[in-house]
GROMACS .gro file of C-alpha atoms in nm:
model
  387
    1UNK     CA    1   6.046   5.419   4.680
    2UNK     CA    2   5.985   5.230   4.991
    3UNK     CA    3   5.623   5.361   5.009
    4UNK     CA    4   5.564   5.264   4.639
    5UNK     CA    5   5.680   4.909   4.717
    6UNK     CA    6   5.456   4.898   5.025
    7UNK     CA    7   5.160   5.008   4.825
    8UNK     CA    8   5.234   4.749   4.548
    9UNK     CA    9   5.268   4.470   4.809
   10UNK     CA   10   4.934   4.577   4.962
   11UNK     CA   11   4.762   4.569   4.627
   12UNK     CA   12   4.897   4.223   4.548
   13UNK     CA   13   4.775   4.097   4.899
   14UNK     CA   14   4.429   4.245   4.845
   15UNK     CA   15   4.396   4.079   4.497
   16UNK     CA   16   4.507   3.734   4.632
   17UNK     CA   17   4.265   3.769   4.927
   18UNK     CA   18   3.975   3.867   4.694
   19UNK     CA   19   4.055   3.582   4.465
   20UNK     CA   20   4.069   3.336   4.752
   21UNK     CA   21   3.738   3.465   4.892
   22UNK     CA   22   3.573   3.429   4.538
   23UNK     CA   23   3.697   3.073   4.500
   24UNK     CA   24   3.591   2.993   4.855
   25UNK     CA   25   3.245   3.127   4.798
   26UNK     CA   26   3.228   2.942   4.464
   27UNK     CA   27   3.330   2.622   4.620
   28UNK     CA   28   3.084   2.657   4.909
   29UNK     CA   29   2.792   2.715   4.668
   30UNK     CA   30   2.634   2.387   4.620
   31UNK     CA   31   2.552   2.309   4.245
   32UNK     CA   32   2.232   2.111   4.171
   33UNK     CA   33   2.293   1.726   4.142
   34UNK     CA   34   1.981   1.646   3.938
   35UNK     CA   35   1.790   1.784   3.634
   36UNK     CA   36   1.420   1.794   3.684
   37UNK     CA   37   1.104   1.848   3.465
   38UNK     CA   38   0.755   1.937   3.587
   39UNK     CA   39   0.434   1.731   3.576
   40UNK     CA   40   0.212   1.897   3.315
   41UNK     CA   41  -0.148   1.875   3.192
   42UNK     CA   42  -0.224   1.824   2.823
   43UNK     CA   43  -0.308   1.574   2.547
   44UNK     CA   44  -0.152   1.239   2.460
   45UNK     CA   45  -0.192   1.031   2.147
   46UNK     CA   46  -0.053   0.678   2.152
   47UNK     CA   47   0.045   0.561   1.813
   48UNK     CA   48   0.206   0.272   1.614
   49UNK     CA   49   0.473   0.370   1.366
   50UNK     CA   50   0.521   0.191   1.038
   51UNK     CA   51   0.641   0.243   0.679
   52UNK     CA   52   0.448   0.182   0.362
   53UNK     CA   53   0.400   0.249  -0.006
   54UNK     CA   54   0.150   0.488  -0.159
   55UNK     CA   55  -0.063   0.306  -0.430
   56UNK     CA   56  -0.374   0.368  -0.632
   57UNK     CA   57  -0.688   0.212  -0.500
   58UNK     CA   58  -0.747   0.034  -0.826
   59UNK     CA   59  -0.470  -0.042  -1.061
   60UNK     CA   60  -0.552  -0.223  -1.393
   61UNK     CA   61  -0.297  -0.399  -1.605
   62UNK     CA   62  -0.384  -0.370  -1.975
   63UNK     CA   63  -0.249  -0.642  -2.205
   64UNK     CA   64  -0.309  -0.805  -2.539
   65UNK     CA   65  -0.466  -1.141  -2.621
   66UNK     CA   66  -0.320  -1.155  -2.974
   67UNK     CA   67   0.037  -1.155  -3.089
   68UNK     CA   68   0.180  -0.917  -3.342
   69UNK     CA   69   0.362  -0.596  -3.403
   70UNK     CA   70   0.257  -0.268  -3.227
   71UNK     CA   71   0.140  -0.042  -3.510
   72UNK     CA   72  -0.004   0.252  -3.329
   73UNK     CA   73   0.015   0.405  -2.979
   74UNK     CA   74  -0.240   0.664  -2.875
   75UNK     CA   75  -0.159   0.725  -2.512
   76UNK     CA   76   0.160   0.795  -2.312
   77UNK     CA   77   0.270   0.830  -1.949
   78UNK     CA   78   0.031   1.044  -1.740
   79UNK     CA   79  -0.237   1.045  -2.022
   80UNK     CA   80  -0.586   1.060  -1.889
   81UNK     CA   81  -0.802   0.798  -2.071
   82UNK     CA   82  -1.165   0.711  -2.081
   83UNK     CA   83  -1.327   0.369  -2.077
   84UNK     CA   84  -1.332   0.231  -2.419
   85UNK     CA   85  -1.078   0.474  -2.564
   86UNK     CA   86  -0.830   0.335  -2.820
   87UNK     CA   87  -0.484   0.354  -2.659
   88UNK     CA   88  -0.279   0.118  -2.888
   89UNK     CA   89  -0.320  -0.107  -3.202
   90UNK     CA   90  -0.155  -0.427  -3.312
   91UNK     CA   91  -0.104  -0.463  -3.684
   92UNK     CA   92  -0.432  -0.601  -3.805
   93UNK     CA   93  -0.330  -0.722  -4.156
   94UNK     CA   94  -0.302  -1.089  -4.079
   95UNK     CA   95  -0.606  -1.092  -3.869
   96UNK     CA   96  -0.815  -0.913  -4.135
   97UNK     CA   97  -0.704  -1.189  -4.382
   98UNK     CA   98  -0.819  -1.453  -4.137
   99UNK     CA   99  -1.147  -1.284  -4.095
  100UNK     CA  100  -1.195  -1.268  -4.480
  101UNK     CA  101  -1.101  -1.633  -4.514
  102UNK     CA  102  -1.346  -1.726  -4.233
  103UNK     CA  103  -1.615  -1.527  -4.413
  104UNK     CA  104  -1.549  -1.707  -4.748
  105UNK     CA  105  -1.566  -2.043  -4.560
  106UNK     CA  106  -1.894  -1.953  -4.419
  107UNK     CA  107  -2.030  -1.847  -4.768
  108UNK     CA  108  -1.912  -2.179  -4.902
  109UNK     CA  109  -2.075  -2.372  -4.625
  110UNK     CA  110  -2.403  -2.189  -4.688
  111UNK     CA  111  -2.384  -2.269  -5.055
  112UNK     CA  112  -2.323  -2.633  -4.978
  113UNK     CA  113  -2.619  -2.633  -4.745
  114UNK     CA  114  -2.833  -2.499  -5.028
  115UNK     CA  115  -2.708  -2.773  -5.264
  116UNK     CA  116  -2.768  -3.052  -5.016
  117UNK     CA  117  -3.123  -2.917  -4.941
  118UNK     CA  118  -3.191  -2.917  -5.319
  119UNK     CA  119  -3.070  -3.275  -5.324
  120UNK     CA  120  -3.293  -3.362  -5.044
  121UNK     CA  121  -3.602  -3.217  -5.226
  122UNK     CA  122  -3.511  -3.423  -5.529
  123UNK     CA  123  -3.461  -3.732  -5.325
  124UNK     CA  124  -3.795  -3.675  -5.151
  125UNK     CA  125  -3.977  -3.646  -5.485
  126UNK     CA  126  -3.817  -3.967  -5.617
  127UNK     CA  127  -3.895  -4.160  -5.308
  128UNK     CA  128  -4.262  -4.051  -5.315
  129UNK     CA  129  -4.297  -4.133  -5.684
  130UNK     CA  130  -4.139  -4.480  -5.636
  131UNK     CA  131  -4.357  -4.546  -5.342
  132UNK     CA  132  -4.668  -4.483  -5.549
  133UNK     CA  133  -4.532  -4.702  -5.825
  134UNK     CA  134  -4.439  -4.974  -5.594
  135UNK     CA  135  -4.789  -4.968  -5.444
  136UNK     CA  136  -4.919  -5.044  -5.793
  137UNK     CA  137  -4.654  -5.321  -5.843
  138UNK     CA  138  -4.506  -5.112  -6.135
  139UNK     CA  139  -4.152  -5.121  -5.991
  140UNK     CA  140  -3.943  -5.371  -5.792
  141UNK     CA  141  -3.906  -5.344  -5.416
  142UNK     CA  142  -3.528  -5.287  -5.455
  143UNK     CA  143  -3.586  -4.973  -5.663
  144UNK     CA  144  -3.811  -4.832  -5.403
  145UNK     CA  145  -3.560  -4.918  -5.123
  146UNK     CA  146  -3.286  -4.747  -5.318
  147UNK     CA  147  -3.483  -4.426  -5.353
  148UNK     CA  148  -3.567  -4.440  -4.980
  149UNK     CA  149  -3.197  -4.481  -4.895
  150UNK     CA  150  -3.108  -4.187  -5.123
  151UNK     CA  151  -3.359  -3.976  -4.940
  152UNK     CA  152  -3.226  -4.055  -4.600
  153UNK     CA  153  -2.864  -3.995  -4.718
  154UNK     CA  154  -2.968  -3.655  -4.855
  155UNK     CA  155  -3.138  -3.571  -4.529
  156UNK     CA  156  -2.825  -3.657  -4.334
  157UNK     CA  157  -2.616  -3.455  -4.576
  158UNK     CA  158  -2.841  -3.154  -4.510
  159UNK     CA  159  -2.778  -3.189  -4.144
  160UNK     CA  160  -2.401  -3.221  -4.198
  161UNK     CA  161  -2.410  -2.902  -4.415
  162UNK     CA  162  -2.599  -2.718  -4.141
  163UNK     CA  163  -2.321  -2.815  -3.893
  164UNK     CA  164  -2.058  -2.695  -4.134
  165UNK     CA  165  -2.236  -2.359  -4.146
  166UNK     CA  166  -2.239  -2.336  -3.775
  167UNK     CA  167  -1.871  -2.431  -3.765
  168UNK     CA  168  -1.789  -2.165  -4.021
  169UNK     CA  169  -1.995  -1.904  -3.824
  170UNK     CA  170  -1.801  -1.987  -3.519
  171UNK     CA  171  -1.463  -1.965  -3.695
  172UNK     CA  172  -1.575  -1.625  -3.840
  173UNK     CA  173  -1.669  -1.494  -3.492
  174UNK     CA  174  -1.331  -1.610  -3.360
  175UNK     CA  175  -1.153  -1.441  -3.638
  176UNK     CA  176  -1.351  -1.114  -3.586
  177UNK     CA  177  -1.287  -1.128  -3.213
  178UNK     CA  178  -0.908  -1.168  -3.281
  179UNK     CA  179  -0.931  -0.871  -3.516
  180UNK     CA  180  -1.105  -0.663  -3.246
  181UNK     CA  181  -0.834  -0.755  -2.996
  182UNK     CA  182  -0.575  -0.577  -3.218
  183UNK     CA  183  -0.749  -0.255  -3.092
  184UNK     CA  184  -0.630  -0.212  -2.734
  185UNK     CA  185  -0.896  -0.018  -2.552
  186UNK     CA  186  -0.883   0.126  -2.200
  187UNK     CA  187  -1.109  -0.082  -1.962
  188UNK     CA  188  -1.165   0.201  -1.717
  189UNK     CA  189  -1.158   0.580  -1.664
  190UNK     CA  190  -0.816   0.679  -1.523
  191UNK     CA  191  -0.452   0.786  -1.592
  192UNK     CA  192  -0.179   0.577  -1.753
  193UNK     CA  193   0.110   0.546  -1.493
  194UNK     CA  194   0.316   0.299  -1.706
  195UNK     CA  195   0.366   0.227  -2.072
  196UNK     CA  196   0.569  -0.086  -2.160
  197UNK     CA  197   0.570  -0.098  -2.543
  198UNK     CA  198   0.684   0.117  -2.832
  199UNK     CA  199   0.574   0.130  -3.197
  200UNK     CA  200   0.737  -0.152  -3.399
  201UNK     CA  201   0.778  -0.378  -3.091
  202UNK     CA  202   0.651  -0.737  -3.128
  203UNK     CA  203   0.440  -0.873  -2.843
  204UNK     CA  204   0.375  -1.241  -2.800
  205UNK     CA  205   0.069  -1.369  -2.624
  206UNK     CA  206   0.126  -1.739  -2.665
  207UNK     CA  207   0.193  -1.833  -2.301
  208UNK     CA  208   0.084  -1.534  -2.088
  209UNK     CA  209  -0.065  -1.196  -2.162
  210UNK     CA  210   0.201  -0.928  -2.187
  211UNK     CA  211   0.125  -0.599  -2.000
  212UNK     CA  212   0.130  -0.305  -2.227
  213UNK     CA  213  -0.007  -0.029  -2.001
  214UNK     CA  214  -0.074   0.016  -1.629
  215UNK     CA  215  -0.376   0.241  -1.557
  216UNK     CA  216  -0.461   0.399  -1.217
  217UNK     CA  217  -0.827   0.427  -1.200
  218UNK     CA  218  -0.858   0.733  -0.975
  219UNK     CA  219  -0.561   0.912  -0.840
  220UNK     CA  220  -0.766   1.147  -0.627
  221UNK     CA  221  -0.812   0.847  -0.382
  222UNK     CA  222  -0.507   0.664  -0.284
  223UNK     CA  223  -0.410   0.389  -0.036
  224UNK     CA  224  -0.107   0.300   0.165
  225UNK     CA  225   0.002  -0.058   0.217
  226UNK     CA  226   0.204  -0.055   0.545
  227UNK     CA  227   0.390  -0.334   0.729
  228UNK     CA  228   0.294  -0.334   1.093
  229UNK     CA  229   0.491  -0.568   1.321
  230UNK     CA  230   0.325  -0.860   1.504
  231UNK     CA  231   0.401  -0.686   1.833
  232UNK     CA  232   0.178  -0.379   1.737
  233UNK     CA  233  -0.093  -0.540   1.525
  234UNK     CA  234  -0.309  -0.618   1.825
  235UNK     CA  235  -0.393  -0.254   1.901
  236UNK     CA  236  -0.459  -0.153   1.533
  237UNK     CA  237  -0.837  -0.128   1.458
  238UNK     CA  238  -1.051  -0.043   1.158
  239UNK     CA  239  -1.125   0.330   1.116
  240UNK     CA  240  -0.842   0.460   1.339
  241UNK     CA  241  -0.697   0.790   1.229
  242UNK     CA  242  -0.355   0.801   1.066
  243UNK     CA  243  -0.101   1.071   1.004
  244UNK     CA  244   0.189   1.025   0.765
  245UNK     CA  245   0.461   1.210   0.580
  246UNK     CA  246   0.645   1.153   0.257
  247UNK     CA  247   0.997   1.266   0.158
  248UNK     CA  248   0.867   1.479  -0.127
  249UNK     CA  249   0.683   1.710   0.124
  250UNK     CA  250   0.865   1.678   0.453
  251UNK     CA  251   0.691   1.973   0.613
  252UNK     CA  252   0.339   1.850   0.531
  253UNK     CA  253   0.137   1.603   0.742
  254UNK     CA  254  -0.119   1.400   0.549
  255UNK     CA  255  -0.416   1.224   0.712
  256UNK     CA  256  -0.599   0.907   0.645
  257UNK     CA  257  -0.776   0.618   0.817
  258UNK     CA  258  -0.734   0.243   0.853
  259UNK     CA  259  -0.959   0.061   0.608
  260UNK     CA  260  -0.835  -0.293   0.612
  261UNK     CA  261  -0.623  -0.526   0.829
  262UNK     CA  262  -0.504  -0.821   0.624
  263UNK     CA  263  -0.464  -1.154   0.792
  264UNK     CA  264  -0.198  -1.290   0.560
  265UNK     CA  265   0.147  -1.271   0.738
  266UNK     CA  266   0.444  -1.129   0.551
  267UNK     CA  267   0.762  -1.305   0.667
  268UNK     CA  268   1.102  -1.155   0.583
  269UNK     CA  269   1.402  -1.298   0.755
  270UNK     CA  270   1.192  -1.444   1.032
  271UNK     CA  271   1.036  -1.100   1.099
  272UNK     CA  272   0.653  -1.122   1.087
  273UNK     CA  273   0.449  -0.815   0.977
  274UNK     CA  274   0.089  -0.754   0.854
  275UNK     CA  275  -0.037  -0.534   0.573
  276UNK     CA  276  -0.257  -0.260   0.709
  277UNK     CA  277  -0.426  -0.072   0.432
  278UNK     CA  278  -0.492   0.305   0.495
  279UNK     CA  279  -0.730   0.514   0.271
  280UNK     CA  280  -0.606   0.850   0.188
  281UNK     CA  281  -0.765   1.154   0.009
  282UNK     CA  282  -0.546   1.290  -0.268
  283UNK     CA  283  -0.765   1.555  -0.412
  284UNK     CA  284  -0.470   1.794  -0.453
  285UNK     CA  285  -0.275   1.516  -0.647
  286UNK     CA  286   0.040   1.568  -0.440
  287UNK     CA  287   0.084   1.192  -0.368
  288UNK     CA  288   0.208   0.971  -0.647
  289UNK     CA  289   0.219   0.588  -0.672
  290UNK     CA  290   0.525   0.430  -0.528
  291UNK     CA  291   0.606   0.712  -0.266
  292UNK     CA  292   0.738   0.590   0.067
  293UNK     CA  293   0.515   0.700   0.355
  294UNK     CA  294   0.622   0.723   0.726
  295UNK     CA  295   0.300   0.632   0.903
  296UNK     CA  296   0.174   0.691   1.255
  297UNK     CA  297  -0.149   0.511   1.338
  298UNK     CA  298  -0.322   0.665   1.638
  299UNK     CA  299  -0.440   0.373   1.860
  300UNK     CA  300  -0.578   0.583   2.143
  301UNK     CA  301  -0.608   0.950   2.240
  302UNK     CA  302  -0.676   1.140   2.567
  303UNK     CA  303  -0.715   1.505   2.633
  304UNK     CA  304  -0.652   1.735   2.933
  305UNK     CA  305  -0.479   1.469   3.151
  306UNK     CA  306  -0.173   1.466   3.377
  307UNK     CA  307   0.133   1.351   3.191
  308UNK     CA  308   0.487   1.261   3.295
  309UNK     CA  309   0.796   1.297   3.096
  310UNK     CA  310   0.911   0.961   2.991
  311UNK     CA  311   1.267   1.035   3.095
  312UNK     CA  312   1.132   1.045   3.467
  313UNK     CA  313   1.008   0.693   3.438
  314UNK     CA  314   1.345   0.574   3.307
  315UNK     CA  315   1.555   0.746   3.571
  316UNK     CA  316   1.720   0.550   3.852
  317UNK     CA  317   1.969   0.698   4.101
  318UNK     CA  318   2.316   0.546   4.147
  319UNK     CA  319   2.267   0.489   4.516
  320UNK     CA  320   1.969   0.345   4.694
  321UNK     CA  321   1.727   0.611   4.827
  322UNK     CA  322   1.552   0.560   5.156
  323UNK     CA  323   1.191   0.428   5.143
  324UNK     CA  324   1.251   0.313   4.784
  325UNK     CA  325   1.014   0.044   4.649
  326UNK     CA  326   1.139  -0.065   4.310
  327UNK     CA  327   0.851  -0.288   4.195
  328UNK     CA  328   0.614  -0.145   3.930
  329UNK     CA  329   0.632   0.202   3.777
  330UNK     CA  330   0.768   0.496   3.972
  331UNK     CA  331   0.918   0.838   3.951
  332UNK     CA  332   1.175   1.013   4.164
  333UNK     CA  333   1.144   1.352   4.347
  334UNK     CA  334   1.390   1.561   4.559
  335UNK     CA  335   1.293   1.550   4.923
  336UNK     CA  336   1.531   1.693   5.187
  337UNK     CA  337   1.809   1.714   4.920
  338UNK     CA  338   1.781   1.344   4.859
  339UNK     CA  339   1.597   1.147   4.586
  340UNK     CA  340   1.276   0.977   4.694
  341UNK     CA  341   1.072   0.725   4.473
  342UNK     CA  342   0.694   0.753   4.443
  343UNK     CA  343   0.508   0.455   4.306
  344UNK     CA  344   0.255   0.544   4.040
  345UNK     CA  345   0.035   0.374   3.781
  346UNK     CA  346   0.048   0.470   3.409
  347UNK     CA  347  -0.177   0.477   3.106
  348UNK     CA  348  -0.116   0.550   2.741
  349UNK     CA  349   0.213   0.686   2.625
  350UNK     CA  350   0.364   0.863   2.324
  351UNK     CA  351   0.732   0.933   2.234
  352UNK     CA  352   0.774   1.203   2.510
  353UNK     CA  353   0.504   1.171   2.774
  354UNK     CA  354   0.303   0.905   2.959
  355UNK     CA  355  -0.037   0.936   3.119
  356UNK     CA  356  -0.055   0.943   3.501
  357UNK     CA  357  -0.349   0.743   3.637
  358UNK     CA  358  -0.269   0.745   4.004
  359UNK     CA  359  -0.001   0.819   4.252
  360UNK     CA  360   0.104   1.088   4.502
  361UNK     CA  361   0.216   1.329   4.219
  362UNK     CA  362   0.065   1.661   4.148
  363UNK     CA  363   0.048   1.899   3.856
  364UNK     CA  364   0.360   2.123   3.857
  365UNK     CA  365   0.566   1.885   4.073
  366UNK     CA  366   0.934   1.852   3.983
  367UNK     CA  367   1.045   1.494   3.879
  368UNK     CA  368   1.405   1.381   3.847
  369UNK     CA  369   1.488   1.296   3.487
  370UNK     CA  370   1.872   1.301   3.489
  371UNK     CA  371   2.164   1.295   3.729
  372UNK     CA  372   2.407   1.578   3.676
  373UNK     CA  373   2.686   1.427   3.885
  374UNK     CA  374   2.838   1.216   3.602
  375UNK     CA  375   2.814   1.514   3.375
  376UNK     CA  376   3.007   1.736   3.617
  377UNK     CA  377   3.270   1.468   3.668
  378UNK     CA  378   3.310   1.427   3.288
  379UNK     CA  379   3.338   1.802   3.248
  380UNK     CA  380   3.601   1.849   3.517
  381UNK     CA  381   3.787   1.532   3.433
  382UNK     CA  382   3.702   1.365   3.762
  383UNK     CA  383   4.012   1.503   3.949
  384UNK     CA  384   4.085   1.797   4.169
  385UNK     CA  385   4.060   2.140   4.042
  386UNK     CA  386   4.362   2.381   4.064
  387UNK     CA  387   4.345   2.752   4.061
   0.00000   0.00000   0.00000
């Protein structure tokens, strides 16, 4: 029994000694204090982010210039239409009656003109006859004057009748025009994206033209109206390439180009933005009017350059490192187990990397991007460890 106890005690001692040695070795092993990333070579695209709305390049609002009840509708949402195609009709009954009345008034005016012209011919003959008789002293001067006056009056009446004919013709044209306006025709080739009326609905065009249809002229070519902040508008130029996504196709990246930078400011709650118009090809008809686009305007692009992780430019150690010059851009490296700052100059930047223009930094060199000391303290609770 004594031997068994001795063996058990020896085993326990060996286990404790091994555990102590393992803990000692673990404590003696120095863990890294910083996380680093390498300087790499590649491409960088600097961009401006914005949001906007997808719209048709040309959108036509189709209304009516006459009031009445909608009698017919020949087009609906998404209907393709051709220029001059009948898409709706206002009840023409009252306008047809007005046109018929205007035609009757014109016929009456023309009849009156013929009557006055006949009266003028008669007055002309009477005046000529009295003139000849007066020259032979066969009638009094007053009788000749009367015939001359009647001639002039008949002549004036003919002129008035001609004016009445012109007036009746104008009234007829106006009535016929109003009758034509009861036929709502498409002004362009396109697709109807909005219909705002139904059969039986009364439309009133007394004060302003009501919109009946909205037609997009060509949905294969779209544009995005974006709101770019005043801080970024200075780097946006015509013909710059654009990439954007829409929520309907989150995995697809669409492309376009800047076509217009509008000078009119848009002020919302003291925030100033500018409308940048982007042309987009929509030959696949995936994009629809009204979609929200998340836009990235590429303002500059460089290929095969040295680039630094942006986290390295933001890093700053908790304690002052020797030979540290904190003015201007700089990165930190590990030299003799201590962080050392290197002054650099930078170029364009994207969300992850910045171009290296100059500085004593080489490709593949490790740059400090994060301190791990706080992370370890947080993980261990900041206090002593017990085993």
